[in-house]
PDB file of C-alpha atoms in Angstrom:
ATOM      1  CA  MET A   1      66.742  36.199 144.365  1.00 93.00           C
ATOM      2  CA  ALA A   2      63.354  34.561 144.055  1.00 96.00           C
ATOM      3  CA  ARG A   3      62.394  31.048 145.158  1.00 98.00           C
ATOM      4  CA  ILE A   4      60.343  29.418 142.455  1.00 98.00           C
ATOM      5  CA  LEU A   5      58.165  26.340 143.096  1.00 98.00           C
ATOM      6  CA  TYR A   6      56.561  24.069 140.523  1.00 98.00           C
ATOM      7  CA  PHE A   7      53.597  21.761 141.020  1.00 98.00           C
ATOM      8  CA  ALA A   8      51.797  18.988 139.140  1.00 98.00           C
ATOM      9  CA  TRP A   9      52.580  18.764 135.415  1.00 98.00           C
ATOM     10  CA  LEU A  10      54.628  21.970 135.554  1.00 98.00           C
ATOM     11  CA  ARG A  11      56.910  20.243 138.045  1.00 98.00           C
ATOM     12  CA  GLU A  12      57.164  17.237 135.760  1.00 98.00           C
ATOM     13  CA  ARG A  13      57.920  19.355 132.655  1.00 98.00           C
ATOM     14  CA  MET A  14      60.454  21.488 134.478  1.00 98.00           C
ATOM     15  CA  GLY A  15      62.119  18.424 135.930  1.00 98.00           C
ATOM     16  CA  ARG A  16      62.373  20.012 139.363  1.00 98.00           C
ATOM     17  CA  THR A  17      60.266  20.923 142.354  1.00 98.00           C
ATOM     18  CA  GLU A  18      61.898  24.260 142.998  1.00 98.00           C
ATOM     19  CA  GLU A  19      64.860  26.543 142.308  1.00 98.00           C
ATOM     20  CA  VAL A  20      66.348  29.798 143.506  1.00 98.00           C
ATOM     21  CA  LEU A  21      66.910  32.326 140.739  1.00 95.00           C
ATOM     22  CA  PRO A  22      68.313  35.844 140.747  1.00 95.00           C
ATOM     23  CA  LEU A  23      65.723  38.139 139.166  1.00 94.00           C
ATOM     24  CA  PRO A  24      67.466  39.894 136.277  1.00 92.00           C
ATOM     25  CA  SER A  25      66.763  43.605 135.828  1.00 92.00           C
ATOM     26  CA  GLY A  26      63.836  43.921 133.540  1.00 92.00           C
ATOM     27  CA  VAL A  27      61.990  40.973 135.096  1.00 96.00           C
ATOM     28  CA  GLU A  28      59.524  42.865 137.255  1.00 96.00           C
ATOM     29  CA  THR A  29      56.320  40.802 137.029  1.00 98.00           C
ATOM     30  CA  VAL A  30      55.051  37.261 137.018  1.00 98.00           C
ATOM     31  CA  GLY A  31      54.602  37.532 133.247  1.00 97.00           C
ATOM     32  CA  GLY A  32      58.197  38.725 132.842  1.00 97.00           C
ATOM     33  CA  LEU A  33      59.406  35.686 134.815  1.00 98.00           C
ATOM     34  CA  ILE A  34      57.340  33.347 132.615  1.00 98.00           C
ATOM     35  CA  ALA A  35      58.902  34.881 129.542  1.00 97.00           C
ATOM     36  CA  LEU A  36      62.379  34.410 131.047  1.00 97.00           C
ATOM     37  CA  LEU A  37      61.692  30.724 131.860  1.00 97.00           C
ATOM     38  CA  GLN A  38      60.220  30.105 128.381  1.00 97.00           C
ATOM     39  CA  GLN A  39      63.423  31.339 126.762  1.00 96.00           C
ATOM     40  CA  ARG A  40      65.879  29.763 129.219  1.00 96.00           C
ATOM     41  CA  ASP A  41      65.824  26.143 128.095  1.00 97.00           C
ATOM     42  CA  ALA A  42      63.757  23.341 126.450  1.00 97.00           C
ATOM     43  CA  ALA A  43      62.117  22.429 129.773  1.00 98.00           C
ATOM     44  CA  GLY A  44      60.929  25.958 130.337  1.00 98.00           C
ATOM     45  CA  ALA A  45      59.752  26.268 126.721  1.00 97.00           C
ATOM     46  CA  GLY A  46      57.709  23.066 127.102  1.00 97.00           C
ATOM     47  CA  ALA A  47      56.323  23.858 130.556  1.00 97.00           C
ATOM     48  CA  PHE A  48      55.202  27.351 129.591  1.00 98.00           C
ATOM     49  CA  ALA A  49      54.256  26.611 125.979  1.00 97.00           C
ATOM     50  CA  HIS A  50      50.618  27.503 126.766  1.00 95.00           C
ATOM     51  CA  PRO A  51      50.711  30.239 129.446  1.00 93.00           C
ATOM     52  CA  ALA A  52      46.907  30.344 129.516  1.00 92.00           C
ATOM     53  CA  MET A  53      47.085  26.884 131.136  1.00 94.00           C
ATOM     54  CA  VAL A  54      49.399  28.107 133.881  1.00 97.00           C
ATOM     55  CA  ARG A  55      48.361  29.642 137.185  1.00 97.00           C
ATOM     56  CA  ALA A  56      50.721  31.430 139.586  1.00 98.00           C
ATOM     57  CA  ALA A  57      51.037  32.479 143.211  1.00 98.00           C
ATOM     58  CA  VAL A  58      53.331  35.050 144.772  1.00 98.00           C
ATOM     59  CA  ASN A  59      54.075  34.623 148.448  1.00 98.00           C
ATOM     60  CA  GLN A  60      51.304  32.014 148.624  1.00 98.00           C
ATOM     61  CA  GLU A  61      48.564  34.291 147.240  1.00 97.00           C
ATOM     62  CA  PHE A  62      47.093  33.766 143.752  1.00 97.00           C
ATOM     63  CA  ALA A  63      48.711  36.117 141.263  1.00 98.00           C
ATOM     64  CA  THR A  64      48.258  37.258 137.639  1.00 97.00           C
ATOM     65  CA  PRO A  65      50.836  37.946 134.883  1.00 97.00           C
ATOM     66  CA  GLY A  66      50.812  41.608 135.952  1.00 97.00           C
ATOM     67  CA  THR A  67      51.587  40.900 139.626  1.00 98.00           C
ATOM     68  CA  PRO A  68      54.877  42.659 140.523  1.00 98.00           C
ATOM     69  CA  LEU A  69      57.870  40.676 141.816  1.00 98.00           C
ATOM     70  CA  GLN A  70      60.372  41.720 144.437  1.00 96.00           C
ATOM     71  CA  ASP A  71      63.621  40.326 145.674  1.00 95.00           C
ATOM     72  CA  GLY A  72      62.893  37.519 148.198  1.00 97.00           C
ATOM     73  CA  ASP A  73      59.500  36.596 146.790  1.00 98.00           C
ATOM     74  CA  GLU A  74      58.273  33.026 146.718  1.00 98.00           C
ATOM     75  CA  VAL A  75      56.691  32.380 143.297  1.00 98.00           C
ATOM     76  CA  ALA A  76      54.799  29.202 142.394  1.00 98.00           C
ATOM     77  CA  PHE A  77      53.611  27.967 138.999  1.00 98.00           C
ATOM     78  CA  PHE A  78      50.946  25.259 138.659  1.00 98.00           C
ATOM     79  CA  PRO A  79      47.949  24.163 136.564  1.00 98.00           C
ATOM     80  CA  PRO A  80      44.383  25.234 137.472  1.00 97.00           C
ATOM     81  CA  VAL A  81      43.583  23.595 140.814  1.00 97.00           C
ATOM     82  CA  THR A  82      41.536  20.390 140.997  1.00 96.00           C
ATOM     83  CA  GLY A  83      40.987  19.725 144.722  1.00 94.00           C
ATOM     84  CA  GLY A  84      37.853  18.883 146.628  1.00 92.00           C
TER      85      GLY A  84
ATOM     86  CA  MET B   1      37.403  30.137 164.476  1.00 80.00           C
ATOM     87  CA  ALA B   2      37.318  27.297 161.930  1.00 95.00           C
ATOM     88  CA  THR B   3      39.208  24.044 162.236  1.00 97.00           C
ATOM     89  CA  VAL B   4      41.351  23.509 159.131  1.00 98.00           C
ATOM     90  CA  ARG B   5      43.596  20.520 158.570  1.00 98.00           C
ATOM     91  CA  VAL B   6      45.561  19.135 155.633  1.00 98.00           C
ATOM     92  CA  GLN B   7      46.596  15.538 156.286  1.00 98.00           C
ATOM     93  CA  THR B   8      47.409  12.154 154.840  1.00 98.00           C
ATOM     94  CA  PRO B   9      45.382   9.827 157.102  1.00 98.00           C
ATOM     95  CA  ALA B  10      41.667   9.301 156.893  1.00 98.00           C
ATOM     96  CA  PHE B  11      39.408  11.490 159.041  1.00 98.00           C
ATOM     97  CA  ASP B  12      36.708  10.341 161.420  1.00 98.00           C
ATOM     98  CA  THR B  13      33.543  12.173 160.365  1.00 98.00           C
ATOM     99  CA  GLY B  14      31.669  11.156 163.493  1.00 98.00           C
ATOM    100  CA  ALA B  15      34.411  12.376 165.815  1.00 98.00           C
ATOM    101  CA  GLU B  16      34.670  15.669 163.956  1.00 98.00           C
ATOM    102  CA  LEU B  17      30.879  16.136 164.190  1.00 97.00           C
ATOM    103  CA  ALA B  18      30.921  15.406 167.885  1.00 97.00           C
ATOM    104  CA  ALA B  19      33.789  17.911 168.376  1.00 97.00           C
ATOM    105  CA  LEU B  20      31.617  20.649 166.797  1.00 96.00           C
ATOM    106  CA  LEU B  21      28.797  19.937 169.221  1.00 96.00           C
ATOM    107  CA  ALA B  22      30.878  19.381 172.355  1.00 96.00           C
ATOM    108  CA  GLY B  23      29.730  21.500 175.251  1.00 95.00           C
ATOM    109  CA  ARG B  24      27.246  23.621 173.368  1.00 94.00           C
ATOM    110  CA  THR B  25      23.461  23.781 173.012  1.00 96.00           C
ATOM    111  CA  ASP B  26      23.134  26.671 170.539  1.00 97.00           C
ATOM    112  CA  VAL B  27      23.592  24.516 167.397  1.00 97.00           C
ATOM    113  CA  GLY B  28      20.421  23.688 165.477  1.00 97.00           C
ATOM    114  CA  GLY B  29      21.954  21.767 162.632  1.00 97.00           C
ATOM    115  CA  ILE B  30      25.170  20.658 161.010  1.00 98.00           C
ATOM    116  CA  GLY B  31      25.769  20.674 157.279  1.00 98.00           C
ATOM    117  CA  CYS B  32      28.138  17.948 156.017  1.00 98.00           C
ATOM    118  CA  PHE B  33      29.887  17.244 152.734  1.00 98.00           C
ATOM    119  CA  VAL B  34      32.272  14.306 152.238  1.00 98.00           C
ATOM    120  CA  GLY B  35      34.169  14.162 148.919  1.00 98.00           C
ATOM    121  CA  VAL B  36      35.032  10.604 147.874  1.00 98.00           C
ATOM    122  CA  VAL B  37      37.414   9.137 145.262  1.00 98.00           C
ATOM    123  CA  ARG B  38      35.164   7.986 142.407  1.00 97.00           C
ATOM    124  CA  GLY B  39      36.259   4.694 140.833  1.00 97.00           C
ATOM    125  CA  THR B  40      35.911   5.888 137.279  1.00 95.00           C
ATOM    126  CA  ALA B  41      37.057   8.855 135.249  1.00 93.00           C
ATOM    127  CA  GLY B  42      35.444   9.478 131.866  1.00 89.00           C
ATOM    128  CA  GLY B  43      33.904   6.021 132.088  1.00 92.00           C
ATOM    129  CA  GLN B  44      37.281   4.332 132.559  1.00 94.00           C
ATOM    130  CA  PRO B  45      38.203   2.613 135.843  1.00 96.00           C
ATOM    131  CA  ILE B  46      40.941   4.213 137.950  1.00 97.00           C
ATOM    132  CA  LEU B  47      43.348   2.388 140.281  1.00 97.00           C
ATOM    133  CA  SER B  48      44.191   5.320 142.501  1.00 98.00           C
ATOM    134  CA  MET B  49      44.114   9.069 142.862  1.00 98.00           C
ATOM    135  CA  THR B  50      47.088  10.995 144.226  1.00 98.00           C
ATOM    136  CA  LEU B  51      46.542  14.514 145.546  1.00 98.00           C
ATOM    137  CA  GLU B  52      49.488  16.934 145.422  1.00 98.00           C
ATOM    138  CA  HIS B  53      49.294  20.262 147.241  1.00 98.00           C
ATOM    139  CA  TYR B  54      51.278  23.387 148.042  1.00 98.00           C
ATOM    140  CA  PRO B  55      52.220  23.132 151.708  1.00 98.00           C
ATOM    141  CA  GLY B  56      51.791  26.452 153.404  1.00 97.00           C
ATOM    142  CA  MET B  57      49.576  28.029 150.765  1.00 98.00           C
ATOM    143  CA  THR B  58      47.036  25.223 151.128  1.00 98.00           C
ATOM    144  CA  GLU B  59      46.468  25.918 154.795  1.00 98.00           C
ATOM    145  CA  ARG B  60      46.335  29.684 154.172  1.00 97.00           C
ATOM    146  CA  ALA B  61      43.837  29.221 151.348  1.00 97.00           C
ATOM    147  CA  LEU B  62      41.589  26.888 153.319  1.00 98.00           C
ATOM    148  CA  THR B  63      41.698  29.204 156.330  1.00 98.00           C
ATOM    149  CA  ALA B  64      40.756  32.194 154.149  1.00 97.00           C
ATOM    150  CA  ILE B  65      37.893  30.261 152.551  1.00 97.00           C
ATOM    151  CA  ALA B  66      36.563  29.190 155.961  1.00 98.00           C
ATOM    152  CA  ALA B  67      36.837  32.784 157.208  1.00 97.00           C
ATOM    153  CA  GLU B  68      34.782  33.940 154.213  1.00 97.00           C
ATOM    154  CA  ALA B  69      32.079  31.389 155.070  1.00 97.00           C
ATOM    155  CA  GLU B  70      32.063  32.584 158.678  1.00 97.00           C
ATOM    156  CA  ALA B  71      31.676  36.203 157.463  1.00 97.00           C
ATOM    157  CA  ARG B  72      28.823  35.376 155.163  1.00 97.00           C
ATOM    158  CA  TRP B  73      26.808  33.139 157.490  1.00 97.00           C
ATOM    159  CA  GLU B  74      26.256  32.915 161.217  1.00 97.00           C
ATOM    160  CA  LEU B  75      28.075  29.723 162.024  1.00 98.00           C
ATOM    161  CA  GLN B  76      28.705  28.193 165.437  1.00 97.00           C
ATOM    162  CA  GLY B  77      31.512  26.100 164.006  1.00 97.00           C
ATOM    163  CA  CYS B  78      33.203  25.082 160.797  1.00 98.00           C
ATOM    164  CA  THR B  79      35.557  22.195 159.998  1.00 98.00           C
ATOM    165  CA  VAL B  80      37.511  21.677 156.742  1.00 98.00           C
ATOM    166  CA  ILE B  81      39.788  18.661 156.453  1.00 98.00           C
ATOM    167  CA  HIS B  82      41.472  17.838 153.109  1.00 98.00           C
ATOM    168  CA  ARG B  83      43.631  14.756 152.541  1.00 98.00           C
ATOM    169  CA  HIS B  84      46.643  14.506 150.261  1.00 98.00           C
ATOM    170  CA  GLY B  85      48.758  11.637 149.025  1.00 98.00           C
ATOM    171  CA  ARG B  86      47.685   8.415 147.307  1.00 98.00           C
ATOM    172  CA  LEU B  87      43.999   7.434 147.826  1.00 98.00           C
ATOM    173  CA  LEU B  88      42.002   4.475 146.516  1.00 98.00           C
ATOM    174  CA  PRO B  89      38.502   4.481 144.991  1.00 98.00           C
ATOM    175  CA  GLY B  90      35.928   4.768 147.747  1.00 98.00           C
ATOM    176  CA  GLU B  91      38.227   6.585 150.125  1.00 98.00           C
ATOM    177  CA  PRO B  92      37.165   9.970 151.498  1.00 98.00           C
ATOM    178  CA  ILE B  93      39.167  13.005 150.277  1.00 98.00           C
ATOM    179  CA  VAL B  94      37.643  16.020 151.902  1.00 98.00           C
ATOM    180  CA  LEU B  95      35.317  16.822 154.821  1.00 98.00           C
ATOM    181  CA  VAL B  96      33.333  20.043 155.238  1.00 98.00           C
ATOM    182  CA  LEU B  97      31.180  20.496 158.329  1.00 98.00           C
ATOM    183  CA  THR B  98      29.306  23.689 159.318  1.00 98.00           C
ATOM    184  CA  ALA B  99      27.247  24.164 162.463  1.00 98.00           C
ATOM    185  CA  SER B 100      24.530  26.812 162.692  1.00 98.00           C
ATOM    186  CA  ALA B 101      21.452  27.681 164.680  1.00 97.00           C
ATOM    187  CA  HIS B 102      19.279  27.071 161.602  1.00 96.00           C
ATOM    188  CA  ARG B 103      19.589  24.645 158.695  1.00 96.00           C
ATOM    189  CA  GLN B 104      19.703  27.053 155.801  1.00 97.00           C
ATOM    190  CA  ALA B 105      22.912  28.748 156.924  1.00 97.00           C
ATOM    191  CA  ALA B 106      24.589  25.393 157.536  1.00 98.00           C
ATOM    192  CA  LEU B 107      23.500  23.920 154.192  1.00 98.00           C
ATOM    193  CA  ASP B 108      24.393  27.026 152.179  1.00 97.00           C
ATOM    194  CA  ALA B 109      27.712  27.490 153.936  1.00 98.00           C
ATOM    195  CA  THR B 110      28.627  23.875 153.226  1.00 98.00           C
ATOM    196  CA  ALA B 111      27.873  24.221 149.550  1.00 98.00           C
ATOM    197  CA  PHE B 112      29.792  27.481 149.416  1.00 97.00           C
ATOM    198  CA  LEU B 113      32.831  25.967 151.114  1.00 98.00           C
ATOM    199  CA  ILE B 114      33.170  23.015 148.735  1.00 97.00           C
ATOM    200  CA  ASP B 115      32.509  25.179 145.672  1.00 96.00           C
ATOM    201  CA  TRP B 116      35.162  27.726 146.617  1.00 96.00           C
ATOM    202  CA  LEU B 117      37.581  25.046 147.817  1.00 96.00           C
ATOM    203  CA  LYS B 118      37.482  23.361 144.393  1.00 96.00           C
ATOM    204  CA  THR B 119      38.601  26.528 142.612  1.00 94.00           C
ATOM    205  CA  ARG B 120      40.729  28.283 145.276  1.00 95.00           C
ATOM    206  CA  ALA B 121      42.716  25.677 147.228  1.00 97.00           C
ATOM    207  CA  PRO B 122      45.997  24.575 145.638  1.00 98.00           C
ATOM    208  CA  PHE B 123      45.432  20.846 145.192  1.00 98.00           C
ATOM    209  CA  TRP B 124      46.009  18.794 142.030  1.00 98.00           C
ATOM    210  CA  LYS B 125      44.601  15.344 141.320  1.00 98.00           C
ATOM    211  CA  HIS B 126      46.643  12.704 139.470  1.00 98.00           C
ATOM    212  CA  GLU B 127      44.837   9.558 138.353  1.00 97.00           C
ATOM    213  CA  GLU B 128      46.419   6.159 137.841  1.00 97.00           C
ATOM    214  CA  MET B 129      44.217   4.504 135.190  1.00 95.00           C
ATOM    215  CA  ALA B 130      43.519   0.770 134.989  1.00 92.00           C
ATOM    216  CA  GLU B 131      44.395   0.980 131.284  1.00 93.00           C
ATOM    217  CA  GLY B 132      46.701   3.600 129.786  1.00 90.00           C
ATOM    218  CA  GLY B 133      49.114   5.930 131.467  1.00 90.00           C
ATOM    219  CA  PRO B 134      48.535   8.140 134.498  1.00 95.00           C
ATOM    220  CA  ARG B 135      47.063  11.589 133.904  1.00 96.00           C
ATOM    221  CA  TRP B 136      46.487  14.878 135.632  1.00 97.00           C
ATOM    222  CA  VAL B 137      42.834  15.727 136.159  1.00 95.00           C
ATOM    223  CA  GLU B 138      41.873  18.848 134.262  1.00 93.00           C
ATOM    224  CA  ALA B 139      39.879  21.622 135.906  1.00 91.00           C
ATOM    225  CA  HIS B 140      36.183  21.678 135.005  1.00 88.00           C
ATOM    226  CA  SER B 141      34.494  24.823 133.787  1.00 86.00           C
ATOM    227  CA  GLY B 142      31.463  23.648 135.766  1.00 89.00           C
ATOM    228  CA  ASP B 143      33.443  24.067 138.956  1.00 90.00           C
ATOM    229  CA  ASP B 144      34.232  27.703 138.042  1.00 89.00           C
ATOM    230  CA  ALA B 145      30.544  28.271 137.359  1.00 89.00           C
ATOM    231  CA  ALA B 146      29.577  26.674 140.671  1.00 90.00           C
ATOM    232  CA  ALA B 147      32.059  28.876 142.533  1.00 91.00           C
ATOM    233  CA  ALA B 148      31.032  32.015 140.628  1.00 90.00           C
ATOM    234  CA  ARG B 149      27.357  31.702 141.656  1.00 90.00           C
ATOM    235  CA  TRP B 150      28.375  32.751 145.155  1.00 88.00           C
ATOM    236  CA  ASP B 151      29.870  36.004 143.820  1.00 86.00           C
ATOM    237  CA  THR B 152      26.469  37.359 142.830  1.00 72.00           C
ATOM    238  CA  MET B 153      24.222  35.604 145.314  1.00 65.00           C
ATOM    239  CA  LYS B 154      22.348  37.955 147.604  1.00 47.00           C
ATOM    240  CA  LEU B 155      22.341  36.848 151.219  1.00 48.00           C
TER     241      LEU B 155
END
């Protein structure tokens, strides 16, 4: 299982703040999870329509599409940050 | 050890400055940056700005950024306070204070902290416009460039 969090317009487009998802075999990276969410439903297709606009974190550290995922990970998806 | 806080209420810059100086005589200067909600975006007036963040990761990211500043410069103290929630034009958003024996370290470390914070701390700004719908603020390429200059800068 992975806990997945969504922030800013990704949260709005997904229609949820978070979910817990079993990681299917074959989904081994952040990029693999994005592909899964894109194909799952219309919300995922819309939220991840432009993956270049999406940033990710795994266990609260910035991640890339190639970052590996393990059972129990906390994964977050969000737009480029705009604090300060 | 830096002071890092993520909070909804306003901060008291004077009190934070006094806290950095309390009980010590080795500080020669304090660098200060206060980020404020600008009342316009793209020439259009805004009614409010709401800051969303990633609780947990935000504190980790700010602590890591402050630790990087303390590794690069000799600082006697460092304070980073970032607000979240709904803020009005003119309200302060973020406070960066750095104390050092000499001004250059304090001034450079302050600029470094705000540059890195803008590109590495998980905050997102949402603007409520006076006319038209609300919108998420897009990241500026200029912020990436400002942060990147510290990658190559010789100390």
